[in-house]
Amino acid sequence: MRLTILNTVRGEPALLRDPWDVLVSGPAPDAVRIGLAVPLSGPLAMTAPSALDLAALAAEECTEAGGVGGRRVELVAVDAGRAPEVAAAEAVGLREAGVFDSLVGFHTSDVHRTLARAWAGRGTYVFTPPHEGGRSLPGVRRTGHGPHTQHAAALSWLVTHRRATRWVLLGTDYVWPRAVHRAARATLTSLGAQVVGEALVPFGPGDPGPLLDLVVRGRADAVLLSLVGRDLALFHREFARAGLDRRVVRLSGALEENGLYALGGDATGELYATMPSFAASPASADERQLALQERHARRAGVDAPVVCAYARGLYDGVRLAGALLAGHGRSGPTGTPPPRLARAEGLTFTELAAG
């Protein structure tokens, strides 16, 4: 696959680099390169424009704040929307060829698991979305939440305040939805609720009929969804078309702003999300979110892609990777991390200087 990256700010060195161009041009003494493993294809590709924009903003701000040992920060994109073995082999191969120094990414957890194993011993790998839980491998820093932390409070609120006691669990058949379903079963059982149906389906557009029938047959009053990206948006459309949105509550662990646009906005019944960021939601319109949106608009224009939850996580991941390289990298001293950098597992970020 040939990926063409266009710089979005005129008159500046490209912040987003094509890996094969970097292989041909060789090392740049004045630049530190961070690999960016994002889904440029597959069901999560709808989030790629947001992710690339926010990652580039993070790289720009790192550079403006002094870079890594005085060197500017560049990003090298890898398509993490492909089969796990393909994405992992390319990322590791590029690392071995010296194309980048560390890796930041968001992608599905099957890619994450494969990449984490293949990456072992090759430096820092920052994984930014909600993850499948369990112990992370050495060198892997996960900045998102595990299944219980992400879902337990929302499930409890819906059981208590919406009397949602009959649940159907629907997801894609890979590691993250399986972990979400296990955690949700335990939480719902402890709350006195029931799981009356469960299904895991392959990636890709499929017939939603059997899933909708499962909701109807189980007389469900709530559905937990662990579908992602395009597949999630298509399911929501069919759910509304079947009229189920008028009586069945939905909770999603992967719905973000791009997905909300894709499913037709918020006029689709009672829908809840446990992703950490929604630009139009008063609950998440904190000063940091608003400031990030303003900086993004100044950099990329008013028609720039929306600042979605995946992109915001990737922005934080690039800032973290840059800080770690500055503290531990080839040009910086070894020892403790920079003092304003929070611990990465279960991370709450402290804003780094933006220049």
mmCIF file of C-alpha atoms in Angstrom:
data_model
loop_
_atom_site.group_PDB
_atom_site.id
_atom_site.type_symbol
_atom_site.label_atom_id
_atom_site.label_comp_id
_atom_site.label_asym_id
_atom_site.label_seq_id
_atom_site.Cartn_x
_atom_site.Cartn_y
_atom_site.Cartn_z
ATOM 1 C CA MET A 1 0.000 0.000 0.000
ATOM 2 C CA ARG A 2 1.271 3.461 -0.951
ATOM 3 C CA LEU A 3 0.310 6.230 1.469
ATOM 4 C CA THR A 4 0.555 9.863 0.400
ATOM 5 C CA ILE A 5 0.775 12.403 3.223
ATOM 6 C CA LEU A 6 0.200 16.073 2.475
ATOM 7 C CA ASN A 7 1.380 18.773 4.860
ATOM 8 C CA THR A 8 -1.528 20.987 5.912
ATOM 9 C CA VAL A 9 0.458 24.085 6.850
ATOM 10 C CA ARG A 10 2.238 25.934 4.037
ATOM 11 C CA GLY A 11 5.799 27.055 4.397
ATOM 12 C CA GLU A 12 6.707 24.508 7.109
ATOM 13 C CA PRO A 13 8.602 21.202 6.927
ATOM 14 C CA ALA A 14 6.187 18.282 6.607
ATOM 15 C CA LEU A 15 5.120 17.004 10.016
ATOM 16 C CA LEU A 16 3.501 13.858 8.592
ATOM 17 C CA ARG A 17 5.867 11.774 6.494
ATOM 18 C CA ASP A 18 5.323 8.856 4.142
ATOM 19 C CA PRO A 19 7.376 5.901 5.493
ATOM 20 C CA TRP A 20 8.746 4.971 2.100
ATOM 21 C CA ASP A 21 9.884 8.533 1.401
ATOM 22 C CA VAL A 22 11.706 8.469 4.737
ATOM 23 C CA LEU A 23 13.355 5.160 3.821
ATOM 24 C CA VAL A 24 14.643 6.713 0.597
ATOM 25 C CA SER A 25 15.722 10.039 2.107
ATOM 26 C CA GLY A 26 17.384 8.478 5.152
ATOM 27 C CA PRO A 27 17.919 9.993 8.622
ATOM 28 C CA ALA A 28 17.431 13.701 9.287
ATOM 29 C CA PRO A 29 19.965 14.951 11.873
ATOM 30 C CA ASP A 30 17.656 17.794 12.900
ATOM 31 C CA ALA A 31 14.528 15.641 13.389
ATOM 32 C CA VAL A 32 13.201 12.976 15.750
ATOM 33 C CA ARG A 33 10.628 10.733 14.133
ATOM 34 C CA ILE A 34 7.722 9.064 15.903
ATOM 35 C CA GLY A 35 5.774 6.270 14.243
ATOM 36 C CA LEU A 36 2.027 6.865 14.058
ATOM 37 C CA ALA A 37 0.026 3.634 13.804
ATOM 38 C CA VAL A 38 -3.511 4.712 12.921
ATOM 39 C CA PRO A 39 -6.318 3.027 10.929
ATOM 40 C CA LEU A 40 -6.073 4.472 7.429
ATOM 41 C CA SER A 41 -8.264 1.627 6.159
ATOM 42 C CA GLY A 42 -10.903 -0.669 7.644
ATOM 43 C CA PRO A 43 -13.893 0.172 9.881
ATOM 44 C CA LEU A 44 -12.052 2.831 11.911
ATOM 45 C CA ALA A 45 -10.685 4.706 8.868
ATOM 46 C CA MET A 46 -13.463 7.294 9.246
ATOM 47 C CA THR A 47 -11.500 8.621 12.239
ATOM 48 C CA ALA A 48 -8.169 8.961 10.382
ATOM 49 C CA PRO A 49 -8.487 12.622 9.267
ATOM 50 C CA SER A 50 -9.148 13.735 12.849
ATOM 51 C CA ALA A 51 -6.325 11.562 14.167
ATOM 52 C CA LEU A 52 -3.730 12.766 11.663
ATOM 53 C CA ASP A 53 -4.635 16.417 12.257
ATOM 54 C CA LEU A 54 -4.415 16.213 16.057
ATOM 55 C CA ALA A 55 -1.210 14.168 15.960
ATOM 56 C CA ALA A 56 0.353 16.801 13.683
ATOM 57 C CA LEU A 57 -0.745 19.535 16.091
ATOM 58 C CA ALA A 58 0.941 17.654 18.947
ATOM 59 C CA ALA A 59 4.157 17.273 16.941
ATOM 60 C CA GLU A 60 4.110 20.966 16.072
ATOM 61 C CA GLU A 61 3.641 21.978 19.704
ATOM 62 C CA CYS A 62 6.422 19.639 20.831
ATOM 63 C CA THR A 63 8.733 21.262 18.314
ATOM 64 C CA GLU A 64 7.706 24.787 19.352
ATOM 65 C CA ALA A 65 8.428 23.865 22.981
ATOM 66 C CA GLY A 66 12.018 22.924 22.088
ATOM 67 C CA GLY A 67 11.541 19.559 20.432
ATOM 68 C CA VAL A 68 13.646 16.613 21.535
ATOM 69 C CA GLY A 69 17.116 17.847 22.343
ATOM 70 C CA GLY A 70 16.525 20.811 20.051
ATOM 71 C CA ARG A 71 15.393 18.637 17.152
ATOM 72 C CA ARG A 72 11.967 19.007 15.548
ATOM 73 C CA VAL A 73 9.397 16.221 15.841
ATOM 74 C CA GLU A 74 8.110 14.481 12.718
ATOM 75 C CA LEU A 75 5.515 11.721 12.391
ATOM 76 C CA VAL A 76 5.670 8.697 10.111
ATOM 77 C CA ALA A 77 2.290 7.121 9.399
ATOM 78 C CA VAL A 78 1.638 3.367 9.323
ATOM 79 C CA ASP A 79 -1.757 1.939 8.352
ATOM 80 C CA ALA A 80 -2.968 0.038 11.424
ATOM 81 C CA GLY A 81 -6.345 -0.756 9.843
ATOM 82 C CA ARG A 82 -5.005 -3.848 8.104
ATOM 83 C CA ALA A 83 -4.669 -7.403 9.414
ATOM 84 C CA PRO A 84 -2.773 -7.457 12.745
ATOM 85 C CA GLU A 85 0.201 -9.427 11.377
ATOM 86 C CA VAL A 86 0.577 -7.073 8.399
ATOM 87 C CA ALA A 87 0.403 -3.874 10.461
ATOM 88 C CA ALA A 88 2.790 -5.228 13.101
ATOM 89 C CA ALA A 89 5.324 -6.498 10.559
ATOM 90 C CA GLU A 90 5.433 -3.126 8.808
ATOM 91 C CA ALA A 91 5.773 -1.118 12.026
ATOM 92 C CA VAL A 92 8.559 -3.354 13.364
ATOM 93 C CA GLY A 93 10.323 -3.426 9.996
ATOM 94 C CA LEU A 94 10.320 0.363 9.795
ATOM 95 C CA ARG A 95 11.607 0.608 13.365
ATOM 96 C CA GLU A 96 14.428 -1.814 12.582
ATOM 97 C CA ALA A 97 15.291 0.256 9.493
ATOM 98 C CA GLY A 98 15.664 3.344 11.700
ATOM 99 C CA VAL A 99 12.645 5.167 10.275
ATOM 100 C CA PHE A 100 11.308 6.169 13.709
ATOM 101 C CA ASP A 101 12.376 6.057 17.350
ATOM 102 C CA SER A 102 9.116 5.216 19.139
ATOM 103 C CA LEU A 103 5.518 4.392 18.233
ATOM 104 C CA VAL A 104 2.141 5.930 19.109
ATOM 105 C CA GLY A 105 -1.150 4.529 17.931
ATOM 106 C CA PHE A 106 -4.814 3.825 18.234
ATOM 107 C CA HIS A 107 -6.289 0.775 16.538
ATOM 108 C CA THR A 108 -8.281 -2.300 17.438
ATOM 109 C CA SER A 109 -6.959 -4.442 20.271
ATOM 110 C CA ASP A 110 -6.175 -7.434 18.052
ATOM 111 C CA VAL A 111 -3.656 -5.186 16.267
ATOM 112 C CA HIS A 112 -2.499 -3.888 19.649
ATOM 113 C CA ARG A 113 -1.840 -7.366 21.041
ATOM 114 C CA THR A 114 0.081 -8.508 17.943
ATOM 115 C CA LEU A 115 2.058 -5.288 17.687
ATOM 116 C CA ALA A 116 2.936 -5.241 21.398
ATOM 117 C CA ARG A 117 4.414 -8.749 21.180
ATOM 118 C CA ALA A 118 6.350 -7.975 18.005
ATOM 119 C CA TRP A 119 7.571 -4.613 19.335
ATOM 120 C CA ALA A 120 9.124 -6.047 22.530
ATOM 121 C CA GLY A 121 12.542 -4.543 23.271
ATOM 122 C CA ARG A 122 12.316 -1.895 20.569
ATOM 123 C CA GLY A 123 11.514 1.165 22.698
ATOM 124 C CA THR A 124 8.323 2.895 23.758
ATOM 125 C CA TYR A 125 4.936 2.058 22.229
ATOM 126 C CA VAL A 126 2.094 4.306 23.427
ATOM 127 C CA PHE A 127 -1.398 2.851 22.879
ATOM 128 C CA THR A 128 -4.069 5.508 23.371
ATOM 129 C CA PRO A 129 -7.685 4.212 23.061
ATOM 130 C CA PRO A 130 -9.721 2.203 25.572
ATOM 131 C CA HIS A 131 -8.036 -1.184 25.866
ATOM 132 C CA GLU A 132 -8.808 -4.792 26.703
ATOM 133 C CA GLY A 133 -7.324 -4.783 30.205
ATOM 134 C CA GLY A 134 -4.839 -7.216 31.677
ATOM 135 C CA ARG A 135 -1.151 -6.582 32.213
ATOM 136 C CA SER A 136 0.647 -4.611 29.510
ATOM 137 C CA LEU A 137 3.957 -5.804 28.083
ATOM 138 C CA PRO A 138 7.273 -4.048 28.861
ATOM 139 C CA GLY A 139 7.676 -0.867 26.846
ATOM 140 C CA VAL A 140 3.920 -0.522 26.214
ATOM 141 C CA ARG A 141 2.219 2.485 27.797
ATOM 142 C CA ARG A 142 -1.578 2.433 27.646
ATOM 143 C CA THR A 143 -3.270 5.773 28.233
ATOM 144 C CA GLY A 144 -6.901 4.655 27.835
ATOM 145 C CA HIS A 145 -9.162 2.837 30.291
ATOM 146 C CA GLY A 146 -9.734 -0.883 30.671
ATOM 147 C CA PRO A 147 -13.225 -2.411 30.227
ATOM 148 C CA HIS A 148 -14.382 -2.235 33.860
ATOM 149 C CA THR A 149 -13.191 1.338 34.429
ATOM 150 C CA GLN A 150 -14.722 2.488 31.158
ATOM 151 C CA HIS A 151 -18.146 0.865 31.542
ATOM 152 C CA ALA A 152 -18.989 0.087 35.180
ATOM 153 C CA ALA A 153 -20.244 3.522 36.250
ATOM 154 C CA ALA A 154 -22.384 3.947 33.124
ATOM 155 C CA LEU A 155 -23.944 0.491 33.514
ATOM 156 C CA SER A 156 -24.699 1.206 37.160
ATOM 157 C CA TRP A 157 -26.313 4.553 36.324
ATOM 158 C CA LEU A 158 -28.521 3.048 33.615
ATOM 159 C CA VAL A 159 -29.643 0.181 35.832
ATOM 160 C CA THR A 160 -30.430 2.560 38.693
ATOM 161 C CA HIS A 161 -31.867 5.566 36.852
ATOM 162 C CA ARG A 162 -33.306 4.026 33.680
ATOM 163 C CA ARG A 163 -34.409 0.687 35.167
ATOM 164 C CA ALA A 164 -32.383 -1.017 32.413
ATOM 165 C CA THR A 165 -32.340 -4.567 33.766
ATOM 166 C CA ARG A 166 -32.518 -6.746 30.632
ATOM 167 C CA TRP A 167 -29.349 -6.347 28.546
ATOM 168 C CA VAL A 168 -28.144 -7.627 25.186
ATOM 169 C CA LEU A 169 -24.374 -7.457 24.546
ATOM 170 C CA LEU A 170 -23.376 -6.939 20.886
ATOM 171 C CA GLY A 171 -19.824 -6.556 19.599
ATOM 172 C CA THR A 172 -17.247 -7.440 16.989
ATOM 173 C CA ASP A 173 -15.487 -10.756 17.401
ATOM 174 C CA TYR A 174 -12.048 -9.754 18.661
ATOM 175 C CA VAL A 175 -10.259 -9.233 21.962
ATOM 176 C CA TRP A 176 -11.636 -5.856 23.171
ATOM 177 C CA PRO A 177 -15.368 -6.653 22.828
ATOM 178 C CA ARG A 178 -14.833 -10.044 24.451
ATOM 179 C CA ALA A 179 -13.161 -8.345 27.419
ATOM 180 C CA VAL A 180 -15.918 -5.722 27.564
ATOM 181 C CA HIS A 181 -18.585 -8.430 27.625
ATOM 182 C CA ARG A 182 -16.867 -10.299 30.456
ATOM 183 C CA ALA A 183 -16.567 -7.133 32.530
ATOM 184 C CA ALA A 184 -20.142 -6.076 31.734
ATOM 185 C CA ARG A 185 -21.572 -9.461 32.743
ATOM 186 C CA ALA A 186 -19.842 -9.243 36.107
ATOM 187 C CA THR A 187 -21.003 -5.665 36.684
ATOM 188 C CA LEU A 188 -24.597 -6.304 35.616
ATOM 189 C CA THR A 189 -24.841 -9.438 37.758
ATOM 190 C CA SER A 190 -23.642 -7.496 40.784
ATOM 191 C CA LEU A 191 -26.371 -4.910 40.109
ATOM 192 C CA GLY A 192 -29.136 -7.515 39.882
ATOM 193 C CA ALA A 193 -29.567 -7.071 36.111
ATOM 194 C CA GLN A 194 -29.685 -9.839 33.484
ATOM 195 C CA VAL A 195 -27.841 -10.503 30.243
ATOM 196 C CA VAL A 196 -30.601 -11.911 28.017
ATOM 197 C CA GLY A 197 -28.595 -12.168 24.807
ATOM 198 C CA GLU A 198 -25.082 -11.870 23.417
ATOM 199 C CA ALA A 199 -23.520 -11.929 19.956
ATOM 200 C CA LEU A 200 -20.099 -11.312 18.435
ATOM 201 C CA VAL A 201 -19.888 -10.733 14.677
ATOM 202 C CA PRO A 202 -17.025 -10.370 12.150
ATOM 203 C CA PHE A 203 -15.679 -6.995 11.023
ATOM 204 C CA GLY A 204 -17.379 -5.515 8.003
ATOM 205 C CA PRO A 205 -20.905 -4.652 6.914
ATOM 206 C CA GLY A 206 -23.211 -7.567 7.584
ATOM 207 C CA ASP A 207 -26.877 -8.361 7.900
ATOM 208 C CA PRO A 208 -28.084 -6.596 11.069
ATOM 209 C CA GLY A 209 -31.311 -8.601 11.092
ATOM 210 C CA PRO A 210 -30.150 -11.386 13.453
ATOM 211 C CA LEU A 211 -28.793 -8.824 15.934
ATOM 212 C CA LEU A 212 -32.027 -6.835 15.906
ATOM 213 C CA ASP A 213 -34.007 -10.061 16.306
ATOM 214 C CA LEU A 214 -31.890 -10.936 19.346
ATOM 215 C CA VAL A 215 -32.856 -7.626 20.953
ATOM 216 C CA VAL A 216 -36.545 -8.186 20.207
ATOM 217 C CA ARG A 217 -36.635 -11.859 21.271
ATOM 218 C CA GLY A 218 -34.841 -11.093 24.538
ATOM 219 C CA ARG A 219 -37.318 -8.295 25.350
ATOM 220 C CA ALA A 220 -34.240 -6.202 26.076
ATOM 221 C CA ASP A 221 -34.555 -2.738 27.492
ATOM 222 C CA ALA A 222 -30.855 -1.936 26.960
ATOM 223 C CA VAL A 223 -28.039 -2.862 24.554
ATOM 224 C CA LEU A 224 -24.304 -2.593 25.199
ATOM 225 C CA LEU A 225 -22.478 -2.081 21.899
ATOM 226 C CA SER A 226 -18.819 -2.918 21.283
ATOM 227 C CA LEU A 227 -18.921 -2.496 17.527
ATOM 228 C CA VAL A 228 -16.502 0.142 16.178
ATOM 229 C CA GLY A 229 -16.307 2.828 13.518
ATOM 230 C CA ARG A 230 -18.233 2.255 10.307
ATOM 231 C CA ASP A 231 -19.801 -0.984 11.596
ATOM 232 C CA LEU A 232 -21.144 0.809 14.668
ATOM 233 C CA ALA A 233 -22.645 3.657 12.622
ATOM 234 C CA LEU A 234 -24.362 1.245 10.223
ATOM 235 C CA PHE A 235 -25.845 -0.735 13.101
ATOM 236 C CA HIS A 236 -27.232 2.421 14.731
ATOM 237 C CA ARG A 237 -28.926 3.404 11.468
ATOM 238 C CA GLU A 238 -30.615 0.015 11.153
ATOM 239 C CA PHE A 239 -31.565 0.045 14.834
ATOM 240 C CA ALA A 240 -33.393 3.343 14.333
ATOM 241 C CA ARG A 241 -34.930 2.197 11.055
ATOM 242 C CA ALA A 242 -36.416 -0.806 12.892
ATOM 243 C CA GLY A 243 -37.967 1.543 15.468
ATOM 244 C CA LEU A 244 -36.051 0.040 18.380
ATOM 245 C CA ASP A 245 -34.488 3.404 19.238
ATOM 246 C CA ARG A 246 -37.868 4.529 20.627
ATOM 247 C CA ARG A 247 -37.891 1.981 23.464
ATOM 248 C CA VAL A 248 -34.424 0.421 23.922
ATOM 249 C CA VAL A 249 -31.517 2.261 25.543
ATOM 250 C CA ARG A 250 -28.081 1.910 23.915
ATOM 251 C CA LEU A 251 -24.659 2.260 25.545
ATOM 252 C CA SER A 252 -21.547 2.320 23.368
ATOM 253 C CA GLY A 253 -17.902 2.089 24.374
ATOM 254 C CA ALA A 254 -16.619 3.182 20.959
ATOM 255 C CA LEU A 255 -18.944 5.944 19.772
ATOM 256 C CA GLU A 256 -17.072 9.192 19.127
ATOM 257 C CA GLU A 257 -17.810 12.391 17.248
ATOM 258 C CA ASN A 258 -17.157 11.076 13.722
ATOM 259 C CA GLY A 259 -19.417 8.119 14.420
ATOM 260 C CA LEU A 260 -22.148 10.395 15.756
ATOM 261 C CA TYR A 261 -22.074 12.387 12.520
ATOM 262 C CA ALA A 262 -22.091 9.174 10.464
ATOM 263 C CA LEU A 263 -25.185 7.764 12.160
ATOM 264 C CA GLY A 264 -27.111 10.981 11.597
ATOM 265 C CA GLY A 265 -26.573 12.998 14.754
ATOM 266 C CA ASP A 266 -28.260 12.727 18.106
ATOM 267 C CA ALA A 267 -31.848 12.316 16.842
ATOM 268 C CA THR A 268 -31.620 8.531 17.066
ATOM 269 C CA GLY A 269 -33.235 7.756 20.383
ATOM 270 C CA GLU A 270 -31.677 7.313 23.804
ATOM 271 C CA LEU A 271 -28.001 6.765 23.175
ATOM 272 C CA TYR A 272 -25.112 6.934 25.674
ATOM 273 C CA ALA A 273 -21.349 6.769 25.131
ATOM 274 C CA THR A 274 -18.436 6.084 27.459
ATOM 275 C CA MET A 275 -15.760 7.647 25.263
ATOM 276 C CA PRO A 276 -14.068 10.542 27.099
ATOM 277 C CA SER A 277 -14.769 13.463 24.780
ATOM 278 C CA PHE A 278 -17.739 15.028 23.018
ATOM 279 C CA ALA A 279 -17.314 18.572 21.751
ATOM 280 C CA ALA A 280 -21.029 19.404 22.009
ATOM 281 C CA SER A 281 -21.517 17.914 25.472
ATOM 282 C CA PRO A 282 -21.406 20.326 28.435
ATOM 283 C CA ALA A 283 -19.966 17.555 30.586
ATOM 284 C CA SER A 284 -16.803 17.410 28.490
ATOM 285 C CA ALA A 285 -16.540 21.044 27.427
ATOM 286 C CA ASP A 286 -13.745 21.697 29.881
ATOM 287 C CA GLU A 287 -11.116 24.368 29.381
ATOM 288 C CA ARG A 288 -8.548 21.920 28.059
ATOM 289 C CA GLN A 289 -10.912 20.508 25.437
ATOM 290 C CA LEU A 290 -11.974 23.959 24.279
ATOM 291 C CA ALA A 291 -8.381 25.193 24.136
ATOM 292 C CA LEU A 292 -7.388 22.148 22.075
ATOM 293 C CA GLN A 293 -10.235 22.760 19.633
ATOM 294 C CA GLU A 294 -9.223 26.406 19.287
ATOM 295 C CA ARG A 295 -5.584 25.524 18.572
ATOM 296 C CA HIS A 296 -6.678 22.915 16.058
ATOM 297 C CA ALA A 297 -8.960 25.397 14.265
ATOM 298 C CA ARG A 298 -6.172 28.011 14.121
ATOM 299 C CA ARG A 299 -3.803 25.466 12.628
ATOM 300 C CA ALA A 300 -6.066 23.636 10.177
ATOM 301 C CA GLY A 301 -8.944 26.054 9.551
ATOM 302 C CA VAL A 302 -12.625 26.078 10.418
ATOM 303 C CA ASP A 303 -13.339 23.197 8.022
ATOM 304 C CA ALA A 304 -10.875 20.909 9.810
ATOM 305 C CA PRO A 305 -12.055 17.443 10.935
ATOM 306 C CA VAL A 306 -13.815 17.326 14.294
ATOM 307 C CA VAL A 307 -11.733 16.853 17.445
ATOM 308 C CA CYS A 308 -12.922 13.346 18.294
ATOM 309 C CA ALA A 309 -12.100 11.207 21.325
ATOM 310 C CA TYR A 310 -9.689 8.962 19.420
ATOM 311 C CA ALA A 311 -7.860 12.000 18.031
ATOM 312 C CA ARG A 312 -7.638 13.674 21.427
ATOM 313 C CA GLY A 313 -6.111 10.494 22.865
ATOM 314 C CA LEU A 314 -3.616 10.358 20.013
ATOM 315 C CA TYR A 315 -2.683 14.005 20.604
ATOM 316 C CA ASP A 316 -1.890 13.155 24.234
ATOM 317 C CA GLY A 317 0.034 10.069 23.119
ATOM 318 C CA VAL A 318 2.302 12.030 20.786
ATOM 319 C CA ARG A 319 2.985 14.589 23.526
ATOM 320 C CA LEU A 320 3.806 11.745 25.909
ATOM 321 C CA ALA A 321 6.121 10.052 23.400
ATOM 322 C CA GLY A 322 7.932 13.321 22.755
ATOM 323 C CA ALA A 323 8.389 13.923 26.488
ATOM 324 C CA LEU A 324 9.683 10.389 27.014
ATOM 325 C CA LEU A 325 12.150 10.759 24.146
ATOM 326 C CA ALA A 326 13.317 14.059 25.631
ATOM 327 C CA GLY A 327 13.824 12.391 29.013
ATOM 328 C CA HIS A 328 15.192 9.041 27.872
ATOM 329 C CA GLY A 329 16.026 9.399 24.207
ATOM 330 C CA ARG A 330 19.297 9.399 22.347
ATOM 331 C CA SER A 331 19.777 13.127 22.838
ATOM 332 C CA GLY A 332 18.583 13.394 26.428
ATOM 333 C CA PRO A 333 19.864 12.156 29.791
ATOM 334 C CA THR A 334 18.712 8.905 31.282
ATOM 335 C CA GLY A 335 16.912 8.901 34.607
ATOM 336 C CA THR A 336 13.477 9.945 35.755
ATOM 337 C CA PRO A 337 10.744 11.171 33.388
ATOM 338 C CA PRO A 338 10.144 14.909 33.030
ATOM 339 C CA PRO A 339 8.599 16.182 36.294
ATOM 340 C CA ARG A 340 5.319 17.392 34.757
ATOM 341 C CA LEU A 341 4.653 14.059 33.053
ATOM 342 C CA ALA A 342 2.071 11.858 34.743
ATOM 343 C CA ARG A 343 2.332 8.080 34.965
ATOM 344 C CA ALA A 344 1.032 6.456 31.765
ATOM 345 C CA GLU A 345 -1.122 3.576 33.001
ATOM 346 C CA GLY A 346 -4.522 5.019 33.933
ATOM 347 C CA LEU A 347 -3.060 8.354 32.943
ATOM 348 C CA THR A 348 -4.396 11.795 33.730
ATOM 349 C CA PHE A 349 -2.413 14.244 31.611
ATOM 350 C CA THR A 350 -0.908 17.492 32.751
ATOM 351 C CA GLU A 351 -0.805 19.922 29.845
ATOM 352 C CA LEU A 352 2.709 20.418 28.530
ATOM 353 C CA ALA A 353 3.863 23.841 27.369
ATOM 354 C CA ALA A 354 2.380 24.579 23.951
ATOM 355 C CA GLY A 355 4.698 27.393 22.960
#
